[in-house]
Coordinates of C-alpha atoms and ligand atoms in Angstrom, one line a residue:
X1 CA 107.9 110.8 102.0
X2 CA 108.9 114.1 100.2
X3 CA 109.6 114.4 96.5
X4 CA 113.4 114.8 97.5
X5 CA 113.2 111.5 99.5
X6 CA 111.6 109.4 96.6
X7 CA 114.3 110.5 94.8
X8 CA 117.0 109.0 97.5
X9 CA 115.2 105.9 97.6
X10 CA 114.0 105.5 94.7
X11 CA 117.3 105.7 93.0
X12 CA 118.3 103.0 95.5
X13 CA 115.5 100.8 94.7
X14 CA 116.4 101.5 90.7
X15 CA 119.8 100.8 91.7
X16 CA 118.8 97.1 93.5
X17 CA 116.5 96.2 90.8
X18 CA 119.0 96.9 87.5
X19 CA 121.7 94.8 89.9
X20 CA 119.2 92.4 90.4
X21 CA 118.0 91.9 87.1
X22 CA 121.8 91.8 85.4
X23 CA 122.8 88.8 88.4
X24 CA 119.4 87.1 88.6
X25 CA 121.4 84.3 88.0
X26 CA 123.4 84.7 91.2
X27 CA 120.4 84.1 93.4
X28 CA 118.9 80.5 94.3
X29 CA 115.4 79.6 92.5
X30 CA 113.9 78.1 95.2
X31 CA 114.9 79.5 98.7
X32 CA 115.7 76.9 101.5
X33 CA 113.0 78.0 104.1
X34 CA 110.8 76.3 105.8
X35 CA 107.1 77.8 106.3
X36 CA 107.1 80.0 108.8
X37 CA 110.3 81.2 108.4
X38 CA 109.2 85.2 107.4
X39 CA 106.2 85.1 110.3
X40 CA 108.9 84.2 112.7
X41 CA 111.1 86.7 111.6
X42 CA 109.0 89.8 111.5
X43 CA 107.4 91.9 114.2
X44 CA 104.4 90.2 115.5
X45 CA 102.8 93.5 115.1
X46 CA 102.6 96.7 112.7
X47 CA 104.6 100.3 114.5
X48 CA 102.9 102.3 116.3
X49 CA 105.2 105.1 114.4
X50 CA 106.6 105.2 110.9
X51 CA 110.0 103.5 110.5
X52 CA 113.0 104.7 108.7
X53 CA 112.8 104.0 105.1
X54 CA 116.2 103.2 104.5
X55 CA 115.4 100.3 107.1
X56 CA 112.6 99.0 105.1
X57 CA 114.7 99.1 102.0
X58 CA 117.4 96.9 104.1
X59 CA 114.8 94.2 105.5
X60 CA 113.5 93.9 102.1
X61 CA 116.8 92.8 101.1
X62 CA 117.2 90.7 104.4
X63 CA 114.3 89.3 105.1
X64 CA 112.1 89.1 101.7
X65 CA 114.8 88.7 98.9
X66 CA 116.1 85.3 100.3
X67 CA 113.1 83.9 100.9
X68 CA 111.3 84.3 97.6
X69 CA 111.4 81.4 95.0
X70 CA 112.5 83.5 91.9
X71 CA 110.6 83.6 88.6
X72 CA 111.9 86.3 86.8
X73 CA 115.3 84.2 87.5
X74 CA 116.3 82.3 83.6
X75 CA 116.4 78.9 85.4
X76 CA 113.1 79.3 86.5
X77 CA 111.0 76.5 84.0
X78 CA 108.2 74.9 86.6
X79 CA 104.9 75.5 85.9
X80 CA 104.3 78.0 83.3
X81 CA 107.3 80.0 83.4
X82 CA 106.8 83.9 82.9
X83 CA 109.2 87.4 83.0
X84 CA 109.2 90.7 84.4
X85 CA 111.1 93.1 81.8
X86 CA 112.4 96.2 82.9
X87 CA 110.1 97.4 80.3
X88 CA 107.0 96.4 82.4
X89 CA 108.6 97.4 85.7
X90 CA 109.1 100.5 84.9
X91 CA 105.2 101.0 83.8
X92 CA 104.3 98.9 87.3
X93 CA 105.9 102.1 88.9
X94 CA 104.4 105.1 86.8
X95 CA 101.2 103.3 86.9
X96 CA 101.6 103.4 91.2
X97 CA 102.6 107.2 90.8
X98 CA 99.2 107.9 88.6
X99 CA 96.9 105.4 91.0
X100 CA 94.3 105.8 88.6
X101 CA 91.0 103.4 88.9
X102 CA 89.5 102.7 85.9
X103 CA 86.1 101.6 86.6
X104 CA 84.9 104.6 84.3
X105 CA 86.1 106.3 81.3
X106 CA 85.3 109.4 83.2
X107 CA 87.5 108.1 86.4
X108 CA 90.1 107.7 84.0
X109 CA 90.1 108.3 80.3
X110 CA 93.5 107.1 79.8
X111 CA 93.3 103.6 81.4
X112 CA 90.5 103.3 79.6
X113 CA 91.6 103.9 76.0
X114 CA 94.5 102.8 76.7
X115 CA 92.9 99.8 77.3
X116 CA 91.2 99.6 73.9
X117 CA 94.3 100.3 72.4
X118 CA 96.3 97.3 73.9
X119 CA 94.1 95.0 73.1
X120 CA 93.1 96.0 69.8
X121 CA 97.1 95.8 68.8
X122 CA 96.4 92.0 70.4
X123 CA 93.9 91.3 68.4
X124 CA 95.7 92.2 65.5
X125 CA 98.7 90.4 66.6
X126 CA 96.9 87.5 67.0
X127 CA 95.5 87.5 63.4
X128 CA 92.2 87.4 65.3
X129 CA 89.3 89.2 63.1
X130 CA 88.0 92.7 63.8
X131 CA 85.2 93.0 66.4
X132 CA 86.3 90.6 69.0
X133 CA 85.3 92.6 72.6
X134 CA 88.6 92.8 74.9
X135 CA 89.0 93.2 78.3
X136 CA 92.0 93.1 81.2
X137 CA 91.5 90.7 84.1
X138 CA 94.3 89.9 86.4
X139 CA 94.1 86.3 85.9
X140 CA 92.7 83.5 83.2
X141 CA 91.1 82.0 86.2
X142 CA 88.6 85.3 86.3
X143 CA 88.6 85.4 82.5
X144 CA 87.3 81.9 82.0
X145 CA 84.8 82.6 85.2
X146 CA 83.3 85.8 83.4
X147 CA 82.4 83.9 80.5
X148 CA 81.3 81.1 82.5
X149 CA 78.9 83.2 83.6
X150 CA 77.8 85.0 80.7
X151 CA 77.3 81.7 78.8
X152 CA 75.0 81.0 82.0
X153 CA 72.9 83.9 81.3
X154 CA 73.1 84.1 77.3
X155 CA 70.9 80.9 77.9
X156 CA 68.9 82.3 80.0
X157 CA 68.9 80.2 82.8
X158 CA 69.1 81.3 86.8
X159 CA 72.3 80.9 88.8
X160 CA 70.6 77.9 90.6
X161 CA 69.6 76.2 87.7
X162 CA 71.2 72.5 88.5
X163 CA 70.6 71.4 84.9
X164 CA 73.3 73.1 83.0
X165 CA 76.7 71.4 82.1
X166 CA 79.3 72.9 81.1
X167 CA 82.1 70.3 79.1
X168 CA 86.1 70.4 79.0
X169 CA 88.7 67.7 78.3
X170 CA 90.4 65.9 80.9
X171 CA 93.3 68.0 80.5
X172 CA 91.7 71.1 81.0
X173 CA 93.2 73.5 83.5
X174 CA 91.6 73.5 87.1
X175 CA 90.5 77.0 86.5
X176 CA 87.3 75.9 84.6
X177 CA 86.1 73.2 86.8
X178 CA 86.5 76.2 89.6
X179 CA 84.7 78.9 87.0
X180 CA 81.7 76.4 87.0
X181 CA 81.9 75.6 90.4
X182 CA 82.2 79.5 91.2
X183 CA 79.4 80.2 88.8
X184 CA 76.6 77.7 91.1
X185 CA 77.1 75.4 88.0
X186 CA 76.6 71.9 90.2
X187 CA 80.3 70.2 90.7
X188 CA 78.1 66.6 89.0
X189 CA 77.6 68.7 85.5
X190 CA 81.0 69.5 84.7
X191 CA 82.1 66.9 82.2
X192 CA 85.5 65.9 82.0
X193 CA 85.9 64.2 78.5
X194 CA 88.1 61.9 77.7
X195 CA 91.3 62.3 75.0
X196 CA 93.2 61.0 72.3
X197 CA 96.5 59.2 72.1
X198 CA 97.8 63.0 72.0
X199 CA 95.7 64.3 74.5
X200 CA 93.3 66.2 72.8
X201 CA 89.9 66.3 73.6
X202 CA 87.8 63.5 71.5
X203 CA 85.1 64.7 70.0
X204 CA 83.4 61.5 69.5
X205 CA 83.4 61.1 73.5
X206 CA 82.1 64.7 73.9
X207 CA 79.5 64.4 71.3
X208 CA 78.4 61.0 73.5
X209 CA 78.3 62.9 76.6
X210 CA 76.1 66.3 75.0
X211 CA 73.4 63.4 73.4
X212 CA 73.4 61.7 76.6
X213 CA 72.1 65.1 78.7
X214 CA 69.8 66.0 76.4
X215 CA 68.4 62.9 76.5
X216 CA 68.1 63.1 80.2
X217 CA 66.8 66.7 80.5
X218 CA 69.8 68.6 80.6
X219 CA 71.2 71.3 79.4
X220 CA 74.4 71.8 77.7
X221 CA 75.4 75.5 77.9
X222 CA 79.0 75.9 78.0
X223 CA 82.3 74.2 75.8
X224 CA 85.9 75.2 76.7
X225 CA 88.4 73.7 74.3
X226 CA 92.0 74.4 75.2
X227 CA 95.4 75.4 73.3
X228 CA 98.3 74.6 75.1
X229 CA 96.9 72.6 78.2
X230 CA 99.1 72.7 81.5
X231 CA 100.0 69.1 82.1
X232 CA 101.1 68.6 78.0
X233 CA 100.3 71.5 76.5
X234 CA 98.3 69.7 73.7
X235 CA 95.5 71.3 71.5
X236 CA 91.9 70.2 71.5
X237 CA 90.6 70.4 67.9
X238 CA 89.1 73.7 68.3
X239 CA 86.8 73.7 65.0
X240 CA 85.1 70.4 65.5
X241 CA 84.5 71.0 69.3
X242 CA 83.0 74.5 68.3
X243 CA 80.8 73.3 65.7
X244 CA 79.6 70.9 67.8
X245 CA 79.0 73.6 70.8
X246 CA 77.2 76.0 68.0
X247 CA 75.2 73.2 66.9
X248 CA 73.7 72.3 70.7
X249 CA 73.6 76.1 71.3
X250 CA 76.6 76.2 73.8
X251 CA 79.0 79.2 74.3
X252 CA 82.1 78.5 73.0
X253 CA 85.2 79.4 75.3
X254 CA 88.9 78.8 74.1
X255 CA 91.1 78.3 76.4
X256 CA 94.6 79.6 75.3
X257 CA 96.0 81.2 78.4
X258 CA 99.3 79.9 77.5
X259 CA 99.3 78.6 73.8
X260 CA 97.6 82.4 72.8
X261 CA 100.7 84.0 72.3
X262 CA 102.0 82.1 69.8
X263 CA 100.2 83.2 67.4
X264 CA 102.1 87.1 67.5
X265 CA 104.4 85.0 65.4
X266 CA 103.0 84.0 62.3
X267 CA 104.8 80.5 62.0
X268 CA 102.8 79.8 65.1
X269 CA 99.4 81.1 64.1
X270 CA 97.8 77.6 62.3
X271 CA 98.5 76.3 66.4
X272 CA 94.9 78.7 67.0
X273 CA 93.4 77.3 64.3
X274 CA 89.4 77.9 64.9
X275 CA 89.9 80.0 68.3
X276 CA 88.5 83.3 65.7
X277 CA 85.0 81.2 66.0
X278 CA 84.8 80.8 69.0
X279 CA 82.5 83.3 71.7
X280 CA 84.9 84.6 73.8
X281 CA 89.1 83.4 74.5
X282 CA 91.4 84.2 77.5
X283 CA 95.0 84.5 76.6
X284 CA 97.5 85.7 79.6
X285 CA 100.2 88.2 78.1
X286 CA 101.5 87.6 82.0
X287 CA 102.4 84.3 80.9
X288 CA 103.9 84.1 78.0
X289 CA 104.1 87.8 76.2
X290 CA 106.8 88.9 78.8
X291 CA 104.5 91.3 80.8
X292 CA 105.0 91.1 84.6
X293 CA 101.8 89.2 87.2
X294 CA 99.4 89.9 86.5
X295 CA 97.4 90.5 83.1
X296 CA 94.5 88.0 81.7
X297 CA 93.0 89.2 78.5
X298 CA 89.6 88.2 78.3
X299 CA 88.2 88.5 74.7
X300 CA 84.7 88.5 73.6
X301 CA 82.4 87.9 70.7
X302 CA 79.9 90.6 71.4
X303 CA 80.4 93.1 74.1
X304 CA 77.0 93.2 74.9
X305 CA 76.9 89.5 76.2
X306 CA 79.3 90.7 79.0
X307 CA 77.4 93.8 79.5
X308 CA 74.0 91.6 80.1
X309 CA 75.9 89.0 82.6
X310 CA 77.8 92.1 84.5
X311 CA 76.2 95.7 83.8
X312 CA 75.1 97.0 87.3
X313 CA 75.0 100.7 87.2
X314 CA 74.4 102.4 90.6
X315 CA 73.3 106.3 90.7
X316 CA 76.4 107.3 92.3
X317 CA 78.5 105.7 88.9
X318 CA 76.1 107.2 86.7
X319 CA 78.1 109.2 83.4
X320 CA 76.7 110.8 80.6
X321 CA 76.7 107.9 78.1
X322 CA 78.4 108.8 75.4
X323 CA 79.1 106.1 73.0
X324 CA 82.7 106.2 72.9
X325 CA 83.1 106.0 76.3
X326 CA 83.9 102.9 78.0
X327 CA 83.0 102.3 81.4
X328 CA 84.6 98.9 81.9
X329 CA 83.1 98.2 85.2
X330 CA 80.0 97.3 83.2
X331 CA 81.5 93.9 81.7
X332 CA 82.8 92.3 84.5
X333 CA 82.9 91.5 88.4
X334 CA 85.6 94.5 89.6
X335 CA 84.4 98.2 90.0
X336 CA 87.9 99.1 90.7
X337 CA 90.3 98.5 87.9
X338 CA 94.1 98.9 88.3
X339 CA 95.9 99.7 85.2
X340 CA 97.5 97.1 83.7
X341 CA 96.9 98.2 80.4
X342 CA 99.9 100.3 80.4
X343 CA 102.7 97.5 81.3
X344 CA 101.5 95.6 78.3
X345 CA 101.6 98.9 75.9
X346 CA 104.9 99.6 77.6
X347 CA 106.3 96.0 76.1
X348 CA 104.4 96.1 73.0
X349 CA 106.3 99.3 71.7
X350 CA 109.8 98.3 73.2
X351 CA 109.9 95.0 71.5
X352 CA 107.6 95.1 69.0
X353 CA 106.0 92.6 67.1
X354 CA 108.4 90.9 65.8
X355 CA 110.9 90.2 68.5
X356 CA 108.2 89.2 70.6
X357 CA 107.8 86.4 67.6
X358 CA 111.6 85.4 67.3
X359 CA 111.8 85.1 71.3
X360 CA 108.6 82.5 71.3
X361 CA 110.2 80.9 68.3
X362 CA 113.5 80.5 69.4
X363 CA 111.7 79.2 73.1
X364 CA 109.5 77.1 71.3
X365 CA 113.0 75.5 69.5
X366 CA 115.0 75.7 72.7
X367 CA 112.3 73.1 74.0
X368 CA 112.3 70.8 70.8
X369 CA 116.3 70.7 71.2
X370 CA 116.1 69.6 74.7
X371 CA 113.0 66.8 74.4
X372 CA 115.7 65.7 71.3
X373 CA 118.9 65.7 74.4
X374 CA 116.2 64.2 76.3
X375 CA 116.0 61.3 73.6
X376 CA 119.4 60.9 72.5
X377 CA 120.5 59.7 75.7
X378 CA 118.0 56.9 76.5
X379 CA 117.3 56.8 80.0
X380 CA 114.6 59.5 79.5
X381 CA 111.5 59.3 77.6
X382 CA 109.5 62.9 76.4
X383 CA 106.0 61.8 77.2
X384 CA 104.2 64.5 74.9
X385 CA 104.7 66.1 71.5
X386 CA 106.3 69.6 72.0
X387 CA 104.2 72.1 70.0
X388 CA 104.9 74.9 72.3
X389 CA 107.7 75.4 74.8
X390 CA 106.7 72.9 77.5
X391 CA 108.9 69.6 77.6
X392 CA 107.3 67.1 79.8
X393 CA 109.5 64.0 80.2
X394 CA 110.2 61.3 83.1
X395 CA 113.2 59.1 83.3
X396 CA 112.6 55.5 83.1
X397 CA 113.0 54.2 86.3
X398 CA 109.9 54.9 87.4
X399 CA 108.0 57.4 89.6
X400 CA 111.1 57.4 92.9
X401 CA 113.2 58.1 90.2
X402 CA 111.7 60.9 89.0
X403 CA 111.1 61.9 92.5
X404 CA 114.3 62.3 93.4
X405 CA 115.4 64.5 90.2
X406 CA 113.0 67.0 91.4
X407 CA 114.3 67.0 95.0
X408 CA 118.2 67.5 93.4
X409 CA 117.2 69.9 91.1
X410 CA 115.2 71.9 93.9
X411 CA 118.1 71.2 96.2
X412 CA 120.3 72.4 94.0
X413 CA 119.1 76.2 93.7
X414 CA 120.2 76.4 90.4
X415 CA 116.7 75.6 88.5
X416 CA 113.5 74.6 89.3
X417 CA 111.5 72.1 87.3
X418 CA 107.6 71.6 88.2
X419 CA 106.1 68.1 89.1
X420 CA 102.9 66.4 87.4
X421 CA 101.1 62.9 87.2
X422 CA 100.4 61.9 83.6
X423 CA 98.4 58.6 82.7
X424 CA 99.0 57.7 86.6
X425 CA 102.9 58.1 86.2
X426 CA 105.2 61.1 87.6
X427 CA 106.8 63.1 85.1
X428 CA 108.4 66.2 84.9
X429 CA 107.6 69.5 83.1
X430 CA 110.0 71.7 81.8
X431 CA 108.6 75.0 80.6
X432 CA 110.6 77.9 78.8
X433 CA 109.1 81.1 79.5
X434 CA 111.8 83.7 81.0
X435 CA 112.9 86.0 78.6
X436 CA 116.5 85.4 79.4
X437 CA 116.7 81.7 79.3
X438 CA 119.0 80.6 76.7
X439 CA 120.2 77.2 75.3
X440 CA 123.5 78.0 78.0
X441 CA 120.4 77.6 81.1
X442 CA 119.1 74.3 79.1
X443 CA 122.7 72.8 78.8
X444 CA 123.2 73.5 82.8
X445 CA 119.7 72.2 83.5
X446 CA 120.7 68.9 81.6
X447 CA 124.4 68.5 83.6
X448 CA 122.3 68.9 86.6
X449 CA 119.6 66.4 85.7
X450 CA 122.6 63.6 84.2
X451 CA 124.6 64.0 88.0
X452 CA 121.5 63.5 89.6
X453 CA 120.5 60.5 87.4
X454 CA 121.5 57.1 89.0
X455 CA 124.2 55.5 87.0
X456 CA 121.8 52.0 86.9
X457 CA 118.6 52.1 85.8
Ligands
PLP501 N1 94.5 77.9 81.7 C1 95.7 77.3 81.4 C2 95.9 76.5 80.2 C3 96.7 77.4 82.4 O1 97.9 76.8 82.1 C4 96.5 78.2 83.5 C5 97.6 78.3 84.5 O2 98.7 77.9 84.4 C6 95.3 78.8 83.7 C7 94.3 78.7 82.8 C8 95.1 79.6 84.9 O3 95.8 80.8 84.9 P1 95.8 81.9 86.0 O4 96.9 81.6 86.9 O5 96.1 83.2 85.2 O6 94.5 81.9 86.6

């Protein structure tokens, strides 16, 4: 492509993605395809000679555009809902011009300290104290592995040690039991414990289960308390479990993918209360700090547990070691390191602190005034308290019932809600996450969920 075509097509692609974000409204949520349906309609195999660009541009617009489910669309509130600012689009782009890799600070110096930079502003942000080690993954499920592992080897014990066991609450996201399993913990010592009437974690139960391994020759090496957990997004008590962990010698790992980024707003903050103890926290600014897929921070303690686990240093990515030069290869599993850093700095300065903080807040409110819709009309129950800006709720009439509200509101392309099972029932979860969804989306989602709703029942 020569410079003068980029700048044909790449006005055209500025031009699709400004219309695009202005009407994301306009598009369906969820596509109605069946699987398949790309594979069938592409090429069976790549050209032999390059293809008009203009062409590609047109086929992504045929052929990709209607068949992708749409998060950055307002409606969107399955799963943990997220957003792809212009802000952070544009920095996806320059950061594809530049192509730098940032295994080294020598490779590229500004990746590197731009890094630094980022997450230092985090920290601060996060009324986390000075010190705390941070590093950019691409998802929590790698943050929460590398400190799986370097809790494995902080104790000093080989990756085939089947002793160790590593404890979480029932509620605990996937990504942990995974870590472990990843990590050659053995699937039997991964403890699941039990929780309270609110779903946190008990600490009595998890207590039990420590005294009971040591007893029988364990050893307990690893404790992942969560804020903000994905079925209810409830919140362990952090202290006590940490306390407990420090006292058995256990890394502590907080898991606050989601819940983290409350804490930019200072109302918010007492919601991380004890996560500053703790050895090393993921939060995902790709979740819920309005930076596009993907960006995991990983945070740790002391830098130099990561370099122990990770720090592999061929000749060939030898530099001179000077002190304020990072190589970031050295604390984790990548070499190559895209950089991601500069979408989140990108977002940072163009909101700013404290718009990032009245966004979350007025989310976080957006989801207590529809739990309180929810409520008020008495077919539906809200099955969790709403701390954050997940509602989970189910209507009454049982688990077909429910059924069938997700399959109208997928149906109806207009939103799409996420199913889960809670204490063996089907609920819903509604998750506020988009940058654009306003109480206007929430009203339309609950029209849509009262014409769905049988009249009896
Ligand atoms: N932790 C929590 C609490 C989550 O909700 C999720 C995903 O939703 C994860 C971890 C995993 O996140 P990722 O998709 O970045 O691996």
């Amino acid at each position: 492509m020569t410079p003068d075509e980029f700048r044909t097509f790449g006005y055209a692609a500025i031009d699709w993605v400004a219309h695009f974000l202005e009407h994301t409204r306009d598009y369906p949520v969820l596509p109605e395809v069946q699987p398949g349906s790309l594979v069938d309609a592409l090429p069976k195999e790549a050209p032999e000679s390059g293809e008009d660009f203009g062409q590609i541009l047109e086929d992504f617009e045929r052929e990709i555009v209607p068949r992708s489910t749409h998060w950055n669309h307002p409606r969107f509130l399955g799963y943990f809902a997220n957003s792809s600012p212009g802000e952070g689009i544009i920095a996806e782009m320059l950061a594809a011009a530049l192509n730098p890799n940032g295994m080294l600070w020598k490779s590229s110096p500004a990746a590197t300290e731009l890094e630094q930079v980022t997450l230092e502003w985090l920290r601060q942000w996060m009324g986390l104290s000075p010190g705390w080690f941070g590093q950019i993954l691409d998802t929590a499920s790698t943050s929460t592995f590398h400190a799986i592992v370097a809790a494995r080897v902080r104790k000093g014990h080989a990756c085939s040690d089947a002793s160790l066991v590593l404890y979480a609450s029932k509620h605990a996201h996937s990504s942990i039991e995974k870590g472990a399993m990843a990590a050659g913990i053995a699937r039997d010592n991964v403890r699941l414990i039990d929780v309270d009437d609110k779903y946190r974690m008990r600490v009595d139960l998890l207590e039990a289960a420590v005294e009971r391994d040591l007893a029988e020759g364990r050893v307990p090496f690893c404790v992942i308390p969560t804020i903000g957990t994905t079925s209810v997004a409830s919140i362990d008590p952090v202290r006590e479990v940490l306390a407990l962990g420090r006292k058995h010698g256990m890394w502590t790992h907080v898991d606050c993918a989601y819940g983290g980024s409350t804490a930019v707003d200072e109302r918010y903050r007492h919601l991380l209360d004890g996560a500053d103890e703790a050895d090393s926290l993921v939060v995902n600014p790709h979740k819920w700090l309005f930076v596009p897929m993907d960006l995991s921070v990983l945070y740790c303690r002391n830098a130099e547990w990561m370099r122990n686990a990770f720090s592999l240093v061929p000749e060939y990515l030898r530099t001179q070691g000077d002190e304020r030069a990072v190589n970031y290869h050295e604390y984790g599993v990548p070499l190559g390191r895209r950089f991601r850093s500069l979408k989140l700095w990108f977002v940072m300065r163009a909101f700013g602190r404290k718009k990032i903080a009245d966004l979350i807040h007025a989310q976080i409110e957006n989801a207590k005034w529809f739990a309180g819709v929810l409520e008020a009309d008495g077919r539906f129950e809200v099955c969790a308290p709403v701390e954050f800006s997940l509602v989970v709720f189910r209507h009454k009439g049982g688990d077909e019932v429910n059924t069938r509200l997700l399959d109208a509101m997928d149906r109806s392309g207009e939103v799409l809600l996420s199913p889960n099972v809670l204490d063996g029932t089907k609920v819903i979860r509604l998750a506020i996450g988009n940058l654009q969804t306003g109480r206007a989306d929430l009203e339309k989602v609950w029209e849509l969920l009262r014409e769905a709703t049988p009249t009896e029942g």
